[in-house]
Each structure stands twice: as structure tokens, then as C-alpha cells.
CSV table of C-alpha atoms and ligand atoms in Angstrom, one decimal:
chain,number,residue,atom,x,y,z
R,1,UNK,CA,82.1,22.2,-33.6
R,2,UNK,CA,81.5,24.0,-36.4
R,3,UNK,CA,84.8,25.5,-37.9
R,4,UNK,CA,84.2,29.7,-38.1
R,5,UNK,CA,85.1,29.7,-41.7
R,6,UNK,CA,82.5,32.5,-42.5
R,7,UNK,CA,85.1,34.5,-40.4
R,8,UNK,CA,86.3,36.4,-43.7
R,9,UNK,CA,83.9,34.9,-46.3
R,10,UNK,CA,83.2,37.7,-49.1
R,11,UNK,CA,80.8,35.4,-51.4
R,12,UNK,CA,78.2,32.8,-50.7
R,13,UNK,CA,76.4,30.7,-53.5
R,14,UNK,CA,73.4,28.9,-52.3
R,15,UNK,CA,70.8,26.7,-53.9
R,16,UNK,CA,68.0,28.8,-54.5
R,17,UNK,CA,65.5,29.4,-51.8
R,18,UNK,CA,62.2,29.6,-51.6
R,19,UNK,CA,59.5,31.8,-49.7
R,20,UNK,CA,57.0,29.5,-47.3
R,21,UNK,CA,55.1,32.7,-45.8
R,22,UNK,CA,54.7,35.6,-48.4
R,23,UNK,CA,52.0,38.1,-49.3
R,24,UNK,CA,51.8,38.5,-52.7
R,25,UNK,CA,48.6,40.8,-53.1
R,26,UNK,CA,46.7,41.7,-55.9
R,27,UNK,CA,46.1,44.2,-58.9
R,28,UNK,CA,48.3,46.9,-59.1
R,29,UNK,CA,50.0,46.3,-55.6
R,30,UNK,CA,50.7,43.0,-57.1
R,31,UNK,CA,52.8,43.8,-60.0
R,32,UNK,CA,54.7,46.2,-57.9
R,33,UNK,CA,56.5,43.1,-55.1
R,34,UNK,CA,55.9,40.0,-57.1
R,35,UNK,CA,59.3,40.9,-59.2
R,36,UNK,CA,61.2,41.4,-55.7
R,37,UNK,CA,60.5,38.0,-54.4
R,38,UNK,CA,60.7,36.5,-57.9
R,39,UNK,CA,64.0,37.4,-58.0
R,40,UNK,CA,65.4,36.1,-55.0
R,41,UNK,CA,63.0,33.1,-54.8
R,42,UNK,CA,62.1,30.0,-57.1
R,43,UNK,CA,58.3,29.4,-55.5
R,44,UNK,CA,56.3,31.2,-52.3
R,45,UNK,CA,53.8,30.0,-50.5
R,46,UNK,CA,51.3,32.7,-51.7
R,47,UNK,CA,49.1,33.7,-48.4
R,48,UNK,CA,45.2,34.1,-49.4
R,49,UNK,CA,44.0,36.9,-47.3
R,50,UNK,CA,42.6,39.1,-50.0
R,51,UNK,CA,39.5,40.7,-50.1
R,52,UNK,CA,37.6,38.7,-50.4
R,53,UNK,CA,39.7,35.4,-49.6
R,54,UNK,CA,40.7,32.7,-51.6
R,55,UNK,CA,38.4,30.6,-50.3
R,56,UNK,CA,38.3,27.5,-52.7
R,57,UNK,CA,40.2,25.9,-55.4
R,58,UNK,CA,38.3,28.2,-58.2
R,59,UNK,CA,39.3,31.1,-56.5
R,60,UNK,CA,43.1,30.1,-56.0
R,61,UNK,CA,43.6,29.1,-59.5
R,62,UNK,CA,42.1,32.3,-60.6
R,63,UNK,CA,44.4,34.1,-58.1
R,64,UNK,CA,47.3,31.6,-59.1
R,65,UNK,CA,46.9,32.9,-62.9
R,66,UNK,CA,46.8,36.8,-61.8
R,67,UNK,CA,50.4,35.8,-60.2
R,68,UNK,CA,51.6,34.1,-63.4
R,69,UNK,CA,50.1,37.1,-65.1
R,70,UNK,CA,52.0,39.7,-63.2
R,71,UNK,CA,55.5,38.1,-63.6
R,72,UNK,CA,57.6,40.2,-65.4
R,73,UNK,CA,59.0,38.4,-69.1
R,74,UNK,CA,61.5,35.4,-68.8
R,75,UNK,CA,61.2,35.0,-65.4
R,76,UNK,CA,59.9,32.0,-64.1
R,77,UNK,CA,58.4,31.8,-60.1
R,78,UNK,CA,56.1,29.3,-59.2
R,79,UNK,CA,53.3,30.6,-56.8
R,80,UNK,CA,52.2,27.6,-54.5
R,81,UNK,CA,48.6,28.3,-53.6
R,82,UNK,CA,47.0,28.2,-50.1
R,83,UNK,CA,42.7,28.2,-48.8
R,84,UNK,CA,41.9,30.5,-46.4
R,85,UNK,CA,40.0,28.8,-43.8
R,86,UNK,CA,36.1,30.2,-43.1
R,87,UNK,CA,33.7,28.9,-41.4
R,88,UNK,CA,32.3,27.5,-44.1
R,89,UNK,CA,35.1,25.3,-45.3
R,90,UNK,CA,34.0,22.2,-45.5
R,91,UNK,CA,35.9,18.6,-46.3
R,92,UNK,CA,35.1,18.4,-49.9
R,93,UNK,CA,37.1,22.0,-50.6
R,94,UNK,CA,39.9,20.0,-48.9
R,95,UNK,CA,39.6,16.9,-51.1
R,96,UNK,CA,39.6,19.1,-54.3
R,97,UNK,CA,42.8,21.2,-52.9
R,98,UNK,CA,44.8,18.4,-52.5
R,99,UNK,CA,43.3,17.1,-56.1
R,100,UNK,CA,43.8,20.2,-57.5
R,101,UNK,CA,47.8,20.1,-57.2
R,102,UNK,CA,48.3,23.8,-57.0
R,103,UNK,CA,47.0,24.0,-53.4
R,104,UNK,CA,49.8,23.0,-51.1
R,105,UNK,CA,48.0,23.8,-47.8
R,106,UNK,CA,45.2,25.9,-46.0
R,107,UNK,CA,45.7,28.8,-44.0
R,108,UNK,CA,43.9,29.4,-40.7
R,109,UNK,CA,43.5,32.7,-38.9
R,110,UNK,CA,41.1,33.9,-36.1
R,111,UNK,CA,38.7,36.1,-37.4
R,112,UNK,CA,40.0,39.0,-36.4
R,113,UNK,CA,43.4,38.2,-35.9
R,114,UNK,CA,45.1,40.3,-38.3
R,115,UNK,CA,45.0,42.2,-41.9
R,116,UNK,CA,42.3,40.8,-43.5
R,117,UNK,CA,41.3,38.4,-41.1
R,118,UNK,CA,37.1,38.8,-40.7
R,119,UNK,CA,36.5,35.9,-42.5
R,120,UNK,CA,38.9,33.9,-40.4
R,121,UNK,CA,37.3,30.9,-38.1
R,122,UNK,CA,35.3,32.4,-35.3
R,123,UNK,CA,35.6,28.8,-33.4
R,124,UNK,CA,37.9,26.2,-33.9
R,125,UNK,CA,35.8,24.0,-32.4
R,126,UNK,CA,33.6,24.0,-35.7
R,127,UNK,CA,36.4,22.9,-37.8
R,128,UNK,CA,37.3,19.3,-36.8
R,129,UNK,CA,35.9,17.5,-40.2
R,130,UNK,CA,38.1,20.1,-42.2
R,131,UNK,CA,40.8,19.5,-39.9
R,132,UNK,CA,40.3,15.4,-40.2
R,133,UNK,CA,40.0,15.8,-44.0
R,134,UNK,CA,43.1,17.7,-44.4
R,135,UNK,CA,44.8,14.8,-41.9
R,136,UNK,CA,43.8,12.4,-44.6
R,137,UNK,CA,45.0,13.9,-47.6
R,138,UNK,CA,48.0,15.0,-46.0
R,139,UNK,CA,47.5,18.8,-46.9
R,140,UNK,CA,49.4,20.9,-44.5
R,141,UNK,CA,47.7,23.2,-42.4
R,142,UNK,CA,49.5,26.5,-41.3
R,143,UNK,CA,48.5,28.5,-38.7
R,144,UNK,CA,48.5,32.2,-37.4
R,145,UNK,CA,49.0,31.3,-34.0
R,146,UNK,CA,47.5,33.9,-31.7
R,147,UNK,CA,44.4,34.5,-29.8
R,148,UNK,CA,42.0,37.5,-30.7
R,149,UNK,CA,40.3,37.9,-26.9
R,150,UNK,CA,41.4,41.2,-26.1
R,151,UNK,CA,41.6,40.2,-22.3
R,152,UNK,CA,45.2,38.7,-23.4
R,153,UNK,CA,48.5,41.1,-23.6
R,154,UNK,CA,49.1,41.1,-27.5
R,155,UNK,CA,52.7,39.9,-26.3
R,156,UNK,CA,51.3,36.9,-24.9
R,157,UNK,CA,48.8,36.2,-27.5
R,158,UNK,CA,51.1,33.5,-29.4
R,159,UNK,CA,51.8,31.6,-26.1
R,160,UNK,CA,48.1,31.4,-24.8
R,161,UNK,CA,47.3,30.0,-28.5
R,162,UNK,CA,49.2,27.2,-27.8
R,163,UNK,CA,47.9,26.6,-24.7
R,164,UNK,CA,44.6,26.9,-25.6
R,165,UNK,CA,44.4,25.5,-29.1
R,166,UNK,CA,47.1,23.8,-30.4
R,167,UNK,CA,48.2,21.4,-27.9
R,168,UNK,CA,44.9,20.3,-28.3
R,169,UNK,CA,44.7,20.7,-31.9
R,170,UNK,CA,48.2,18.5,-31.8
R,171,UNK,CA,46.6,15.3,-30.1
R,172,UNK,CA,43.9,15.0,-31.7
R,173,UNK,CA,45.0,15.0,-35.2
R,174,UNK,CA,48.8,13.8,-34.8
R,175,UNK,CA,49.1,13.1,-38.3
R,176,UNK,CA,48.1,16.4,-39.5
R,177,UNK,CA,51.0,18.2,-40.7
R,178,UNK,CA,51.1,22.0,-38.8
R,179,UNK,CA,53.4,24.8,-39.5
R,180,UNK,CA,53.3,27.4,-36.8
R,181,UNK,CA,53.7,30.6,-39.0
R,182,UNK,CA,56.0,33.3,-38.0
R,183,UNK,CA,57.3,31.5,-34.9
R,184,UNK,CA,57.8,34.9,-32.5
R,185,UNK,CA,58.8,33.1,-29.1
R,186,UNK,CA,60.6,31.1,-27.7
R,187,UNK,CA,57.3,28.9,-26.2
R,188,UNK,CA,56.6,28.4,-30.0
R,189,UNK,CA,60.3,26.9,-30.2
R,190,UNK,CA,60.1,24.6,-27.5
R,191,UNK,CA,56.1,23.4,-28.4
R,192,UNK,CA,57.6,22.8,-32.0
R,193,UNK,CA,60.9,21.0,-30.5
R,194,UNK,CA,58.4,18.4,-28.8
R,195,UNK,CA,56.0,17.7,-31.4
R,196,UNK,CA,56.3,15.3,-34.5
R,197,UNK,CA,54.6,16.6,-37.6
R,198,UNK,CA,55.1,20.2,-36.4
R,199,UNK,CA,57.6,23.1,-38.2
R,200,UNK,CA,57.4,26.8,-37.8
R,201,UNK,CA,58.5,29.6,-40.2
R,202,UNK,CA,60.6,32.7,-39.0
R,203,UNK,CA,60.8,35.9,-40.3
R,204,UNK,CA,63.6,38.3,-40.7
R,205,UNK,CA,62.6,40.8,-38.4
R,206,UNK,CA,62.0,38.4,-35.7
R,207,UNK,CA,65.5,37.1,-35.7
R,208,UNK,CA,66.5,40.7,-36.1
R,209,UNK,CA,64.6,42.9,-34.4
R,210,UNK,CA,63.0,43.1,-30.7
R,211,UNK,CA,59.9,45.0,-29.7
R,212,UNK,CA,62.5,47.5,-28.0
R,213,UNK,CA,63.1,48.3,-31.5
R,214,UNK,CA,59.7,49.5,-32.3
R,215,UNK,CA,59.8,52.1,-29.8
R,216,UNK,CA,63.6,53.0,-30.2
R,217,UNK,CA,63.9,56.6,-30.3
R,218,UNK,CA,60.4,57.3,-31.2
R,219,UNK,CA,57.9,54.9,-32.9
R,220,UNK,CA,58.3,52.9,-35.9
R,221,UNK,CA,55.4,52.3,-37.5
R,222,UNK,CA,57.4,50.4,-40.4
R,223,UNK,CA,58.4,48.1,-37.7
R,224,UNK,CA,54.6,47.2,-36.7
R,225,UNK,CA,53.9,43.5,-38.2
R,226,UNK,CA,51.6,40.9,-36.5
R,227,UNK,CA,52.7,38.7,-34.5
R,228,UNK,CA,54.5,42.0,-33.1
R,229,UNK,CA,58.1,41.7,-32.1
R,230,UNK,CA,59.0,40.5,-29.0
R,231,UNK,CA,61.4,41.0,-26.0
R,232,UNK,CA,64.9,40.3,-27.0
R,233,UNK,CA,65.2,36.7,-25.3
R,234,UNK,CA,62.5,35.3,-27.4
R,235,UNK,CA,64.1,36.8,-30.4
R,236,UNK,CA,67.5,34.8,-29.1
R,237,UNK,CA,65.7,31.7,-28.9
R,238,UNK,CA,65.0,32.1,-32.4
R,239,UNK,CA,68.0,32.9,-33.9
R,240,UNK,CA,68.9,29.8,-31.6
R,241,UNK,CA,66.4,27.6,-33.8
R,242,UNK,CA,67.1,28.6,-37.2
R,243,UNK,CA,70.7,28.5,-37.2
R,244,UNK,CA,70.1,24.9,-35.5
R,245,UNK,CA,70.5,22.7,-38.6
R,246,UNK,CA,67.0,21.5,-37.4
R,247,UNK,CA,65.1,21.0,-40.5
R,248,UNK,CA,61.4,21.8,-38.3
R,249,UNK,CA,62.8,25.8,-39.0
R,250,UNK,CA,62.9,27.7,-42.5
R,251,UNK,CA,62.3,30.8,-44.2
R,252,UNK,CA,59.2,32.4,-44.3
R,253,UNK,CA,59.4,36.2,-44.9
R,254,UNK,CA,55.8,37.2,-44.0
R,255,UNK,CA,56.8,40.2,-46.4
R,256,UNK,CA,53.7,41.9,-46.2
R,257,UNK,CA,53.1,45.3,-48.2
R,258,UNK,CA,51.4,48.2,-46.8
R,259,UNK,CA,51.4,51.9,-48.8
R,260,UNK,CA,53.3,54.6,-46.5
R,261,UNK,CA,49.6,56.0,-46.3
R,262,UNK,CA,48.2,53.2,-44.6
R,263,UNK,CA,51.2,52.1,-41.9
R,264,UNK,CA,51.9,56.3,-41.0
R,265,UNK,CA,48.6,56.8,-40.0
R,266,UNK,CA,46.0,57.3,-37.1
R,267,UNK,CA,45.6,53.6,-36.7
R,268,UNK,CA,48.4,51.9,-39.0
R,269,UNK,CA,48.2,48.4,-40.2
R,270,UNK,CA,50.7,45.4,-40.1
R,271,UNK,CA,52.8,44.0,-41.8
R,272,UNK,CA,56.9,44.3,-42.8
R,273,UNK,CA,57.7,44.5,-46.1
R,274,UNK,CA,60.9,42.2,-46.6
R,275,UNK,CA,60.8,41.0,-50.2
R,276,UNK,CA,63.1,43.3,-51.8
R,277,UNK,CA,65.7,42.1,-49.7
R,278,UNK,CA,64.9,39.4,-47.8
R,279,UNK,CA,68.0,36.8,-48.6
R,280,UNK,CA,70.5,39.5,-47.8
R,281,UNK,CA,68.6,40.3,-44.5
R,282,UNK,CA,68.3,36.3,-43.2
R,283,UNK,CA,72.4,36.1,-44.0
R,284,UNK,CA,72.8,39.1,-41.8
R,285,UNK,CA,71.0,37.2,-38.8
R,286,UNK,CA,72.8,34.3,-39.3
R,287,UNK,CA,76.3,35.8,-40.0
R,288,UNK,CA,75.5,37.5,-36.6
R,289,UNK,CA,76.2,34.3,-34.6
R,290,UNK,CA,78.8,32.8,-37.4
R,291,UNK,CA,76.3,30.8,-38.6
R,292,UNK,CA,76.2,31.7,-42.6
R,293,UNK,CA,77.0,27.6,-43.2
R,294,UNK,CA,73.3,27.1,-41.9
R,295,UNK,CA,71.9,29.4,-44.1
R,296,UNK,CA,71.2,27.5,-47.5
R,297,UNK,CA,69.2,24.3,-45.5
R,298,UNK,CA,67.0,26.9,-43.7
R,299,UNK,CA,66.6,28.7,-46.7
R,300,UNK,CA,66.5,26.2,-49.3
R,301,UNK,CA,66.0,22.7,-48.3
R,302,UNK,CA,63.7,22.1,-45.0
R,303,UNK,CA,60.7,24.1,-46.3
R,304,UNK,CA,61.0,21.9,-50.1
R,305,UNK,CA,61.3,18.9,-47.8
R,306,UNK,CA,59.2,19.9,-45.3
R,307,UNK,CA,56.3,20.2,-48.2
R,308,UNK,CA,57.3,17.1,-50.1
R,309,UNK,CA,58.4,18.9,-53.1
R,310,UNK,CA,62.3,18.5,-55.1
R,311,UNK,CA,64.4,21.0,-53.8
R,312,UNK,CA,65.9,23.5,-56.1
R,313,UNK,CA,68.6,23.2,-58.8
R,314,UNK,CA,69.6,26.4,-59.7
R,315,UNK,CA,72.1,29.0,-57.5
R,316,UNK,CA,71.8,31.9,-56.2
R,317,UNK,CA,75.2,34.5,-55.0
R,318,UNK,CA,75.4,36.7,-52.0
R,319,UNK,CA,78.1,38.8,-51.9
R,320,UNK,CA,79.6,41.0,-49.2
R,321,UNK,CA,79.2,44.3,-51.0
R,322,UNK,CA,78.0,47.0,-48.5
R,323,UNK,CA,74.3,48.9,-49.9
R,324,UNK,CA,71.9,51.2,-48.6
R,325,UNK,CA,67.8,49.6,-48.4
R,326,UNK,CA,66.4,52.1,-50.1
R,327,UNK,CA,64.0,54.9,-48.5
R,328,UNK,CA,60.7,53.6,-50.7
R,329,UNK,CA,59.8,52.2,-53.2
R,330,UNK,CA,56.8,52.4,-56.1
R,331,UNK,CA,53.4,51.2,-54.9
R,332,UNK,CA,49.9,52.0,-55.8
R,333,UNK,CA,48.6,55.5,-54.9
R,334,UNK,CA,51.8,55.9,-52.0
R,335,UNK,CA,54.7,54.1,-51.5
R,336,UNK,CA,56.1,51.3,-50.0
R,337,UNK,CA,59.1,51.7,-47.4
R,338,UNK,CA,61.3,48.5,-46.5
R,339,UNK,CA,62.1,47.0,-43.9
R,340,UNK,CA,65.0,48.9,-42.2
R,341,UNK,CA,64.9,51.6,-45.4
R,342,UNK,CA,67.5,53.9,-45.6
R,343,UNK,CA,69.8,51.8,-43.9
R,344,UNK,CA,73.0,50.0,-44.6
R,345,UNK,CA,73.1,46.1,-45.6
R,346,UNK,CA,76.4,44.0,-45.8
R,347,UNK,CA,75.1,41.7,-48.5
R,348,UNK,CA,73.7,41.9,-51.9
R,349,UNK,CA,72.4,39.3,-54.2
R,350,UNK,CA,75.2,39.5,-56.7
R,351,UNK,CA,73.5,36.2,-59.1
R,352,UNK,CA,70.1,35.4,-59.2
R,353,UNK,CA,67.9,33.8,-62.1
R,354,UNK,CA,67.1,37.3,-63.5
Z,1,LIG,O1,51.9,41.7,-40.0
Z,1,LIG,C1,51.1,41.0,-40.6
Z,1,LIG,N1,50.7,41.4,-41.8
Z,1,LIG,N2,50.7,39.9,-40.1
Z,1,LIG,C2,49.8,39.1,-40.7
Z,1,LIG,O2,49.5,38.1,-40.2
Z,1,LIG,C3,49.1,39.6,-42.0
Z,1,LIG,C4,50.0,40.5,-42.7
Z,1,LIG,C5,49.3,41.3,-43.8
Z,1,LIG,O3,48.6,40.6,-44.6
Z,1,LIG,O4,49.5,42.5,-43.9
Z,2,LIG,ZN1,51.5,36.5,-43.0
């Protein structure tokens, strides 16, 4: 057994982590989050559901060299590009992402299924050369795993996914590597448990947060992220993975930025933003079930080894030093509130790179 030696610990110094589920935006919004993650982060998996996508390897090293663009001076981040998956993908945009180096995988939505989602796959059916191309160049696909049909409970719509799709999907391309993005049940935990070539990213709020909480009180809209939170055994289940040791599980914010204007509003979009703090919020999780000595693999070395890339060399400190998330923060044309704004976080990212 592990001994509880995080009992009293004040300071944690971790190689530095990286992001495998972030959205990074463009333009403007761009240059107001990338410095958040870049500080806390050596390399994201940049997600490409702009408008309109990054839909081939021109299009993600022009997006790739807006990133580099936005970074503030002396910092160095490196963005690790992603496809979106349309209908029209076809294998020889797969052969030039893996040739291209930049693109580390290819992201596939339902159309519909979320935030800029219409250009997502409107039958999965269609996609089997892509999907036997990417199986042999090895190029990772990662998946928003939930059904659109509106005949299914949005709480269920991770779970029917997999029975529907995946574990088909699963046999018949078994070497295709699959990361289940922002794993949200505990069905996704057990599916990913039994299947080889298979890992899933988790988010803070999942392993912090249960969809109780988005109706605690009154209703959160700041709280509202697809997949949505879920009842509080699922989110158990998770903590339950990710403080495993299990290198299948690692870090994927999904840190994804809305103004104020757009989330408080008559029909208010997804999407937690997490980037600001995301380290400190992950330790917080863990710490909750004495599990801080499981915190550096999740966060820094099953994602890097998951994607066949060196882990990181530099450090990165936590401390515990009590701070209030603060209530907004600059965006283009309104604001941006964090996750959990306004309220009070035991850790605090003491060293980083910057
Ligand atoms: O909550 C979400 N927001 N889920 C997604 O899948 C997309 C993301 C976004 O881009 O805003
Ligand atoms: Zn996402």
C-alpha cells in the first residue's frame, strides 16, 4: 500500500506536464488562453474545431503557425496538431498527416455533436478507408464519444456510443490506436480497462464535479461542458481510474473558452474553461483521495508515452498556498469566467518555465 505521505506535503515538483485535449482557438480569443496553458504545459494537443475546421495538413500548419505566433516572448510551448474528421477525409490526408510530423492524430465528432461540430462525420459507416489508413500509419485517432440522436438521454449518450460504435469500431481495426476523449463514465472506464490499444483523457471537472453540481442552488451555466457532468458514481469511477497508476488515463483539460456573453445566455454553449489553473485543479482531485504521488505519471508521462513522444525534462512546483480563481478574466468583446471563479484553490503553481 501506498504510504499517505501527501498527509502534510506543502510542495510538489513534477516533470512538466502536458495538455492531450485542449482548445486553443483562434485570433484574438487566441492570444488571450494560449499564455495560461503555456505556462503550465510544455505541448497540447491543439483540438481543430474552428470555423471552418482544420481539415488537412495546409490548414493545420497554418493554424500551428498562428499558435506559434500568439505565444508570448521567451516562452516556448509546442502545439501538437490534430485533422478534424469530415466526410470528406479521405486516406491520402491521413498519409500526409502522419508525413507531415506536426499532425499527431485526427479528431472525430458527430456532426452535431458539440461546439463546432457541423462538419463532423454524419456516418461512421463512410469512414472505414480513413479509419484503415490511420491503422497503418499508426496515427491515433481520438474520439468525442457520444451519439447525436436526440431519442437518447444526453446522460446516456457516451454509453450508447460505445455500444453502438466503438465496440465495433474496436474489432475491426484492433491496431488502431483510440483515445476516448473526456472519459465521463464509468462504462467508458470499464470499455477502456478491456481493450488493448485504447486510453481515455479526463478532465478536471469530471473528477471534480457531478451533474448535481450544475443545478446546485440555481444553475451554473459556467459548469455546462459537453460530455455534461454526470451522476456522482461515474465521477468516483473516475477519480478511481486516474489515480490508478494505469498508464491508459492522463490529462486532458478540454479547457474550452466561451465569452460570459455566449455561456449566460438564452441558449448557452459548452465548454469549461480550465487552463488558467488546470495543474492546481487535477492536484486538488487527486489530493482528495491521498493520491498526489499519482499525479505527475497521469499528468506527465502516460499521454508522452501514450503518443510515442520523449517525455519532459524540465519541472514544474505546486505549492500549497491557498488563492482565490479569479471572477473573469480578459477575452474578446466579454469575458471569460473559470472554472470554479471566485472560489478558493489550495494549490498554486509556485515554478513554472515562465
Ligand atoms: O464542452 C465542450 N466544449 N465540449 C466539446 O466537445 C467542445 C468544446 C468547445 O469547443 O467549446
Ligand atoms: Zn474538447
Amino acid at each position: 500500500m501506498d504510504a499517505p505521505y501527501n498527509f502534510l506535503m506543502e510542495s510538489l515538483t513534477i516533470t512538466q506536464p502536458d495538455d492531450w485535449h485542449l482548445h486553443l482557438r483562434d485570433g484574438e480569443a487566441l492570444k488571450a488562453v494560449l499564455p495560461h496553458t503555456a505556462r503550465q504545459f510544455a505541448r497540447a494537443i491543439a483540438m481543430p474545431n474552428l470555423q471552418p475546421p482544420v481539415r488537412n495538413v495546409a490548414d493545420a500548419a497554418a493554424y500551428r503557425d498562428r499558435i506559434l505566433d500568439a505565444l508570448p516572448k521567451g516562452i516556448t510551448f509546442e502545439p501538437l496538431m490534430t485533422l478534424y474528421l469530415t466526410d470528406n477525409t479521405g486516406p491520402k490526408d491521413i498519409i500526409a498527416a502522419k508525413e507531415s510530423g506536426f499532425v499527431k492524430a485526427v479528431k472525430y465528432y458527430h456532426a452535431g455533436a458539440t461546439t463546432n461540430s457541423d462538419s463532423g462525420v454524419t456516418d461512421i459507416r463512410k469512414c472505414d478507408s480513413v479509419f484503415e489508413a490511420m491503422e497503418s500509419v499508426d496515427l491515433p485517432l481520438l474520439l468525442h464519444g457520444e451519439v447525436t440522436d436526440r431519442r437518447v438521454d444526453i446522460f446516456d449518450r457516451e454509453k450508447v456510443f460505445i455500444e453502438r460504435y466503438l465496440v465495433n469500431l474496436r474489432s475491426r481495426f484492433p491496431q488502431l490506436r483510440i483515445v476516448m476523449e473526456h472519459a465521463t463514465t464509468s462504462d467508458t472506464i470499464e470499455f477502456v480497462l478491456s481493450a488493448d490499444n485504447t486510453a481515455a483523457t479526463i478532465t478536471p471537472q469530471h473528477l471534480l464535479l457531478n451533474r448535481t453540481s450544475i443545478f446546485q442552488g440555481g444553475l451554473h451555466p459556467h459548469l455546462y461542458c459537453l460530455p455534461i457532468l454526470k451522476r456522482e458514481t461515474h465521477r468516483e469511477a473516475l477519480l478511481e481510474a486516474a489515480t490508478s497508476g494505469n498508464p491508459k488515463f492522463f490529462l486532458g483539460t478540454d479547457s474550452a473558452p466561451h465569452a460570459r456573453n455566449r455561456k449566460e445566455s438564452f441558449c448557452g454553449c459548452a465548454g469549461c474553461y480550465s487552463a488558467l489553473h488546470a495543474i492546481e485543479l487535477y492536484a486538488e482531485a487527486f489530493e482528495s483521495v491521498n493520491a498526489l504521488d499519482k499525479l505527475e505519471a497521469f499528468a506527465s508521462f502516460y499521454g508522452a508515452d501514450f503518443y510515442q513522444l520523449p517525455r519532459n525534462t524540465d519541472t514544474i512546483t505546486l505549492t500549497k498556498q491557498p488563492w482565490i480563481i479569479p471572477k473573469e478574466l480578459p477575452f474578446p468583446d466579454s469575458p471569460l469566467v473559470p472554472l470554479r471563479a471566485g472560489e478558493e484553490l489550495d494549490w498554486k503553481v509556485t515554478e513554472a518555465r515562465a
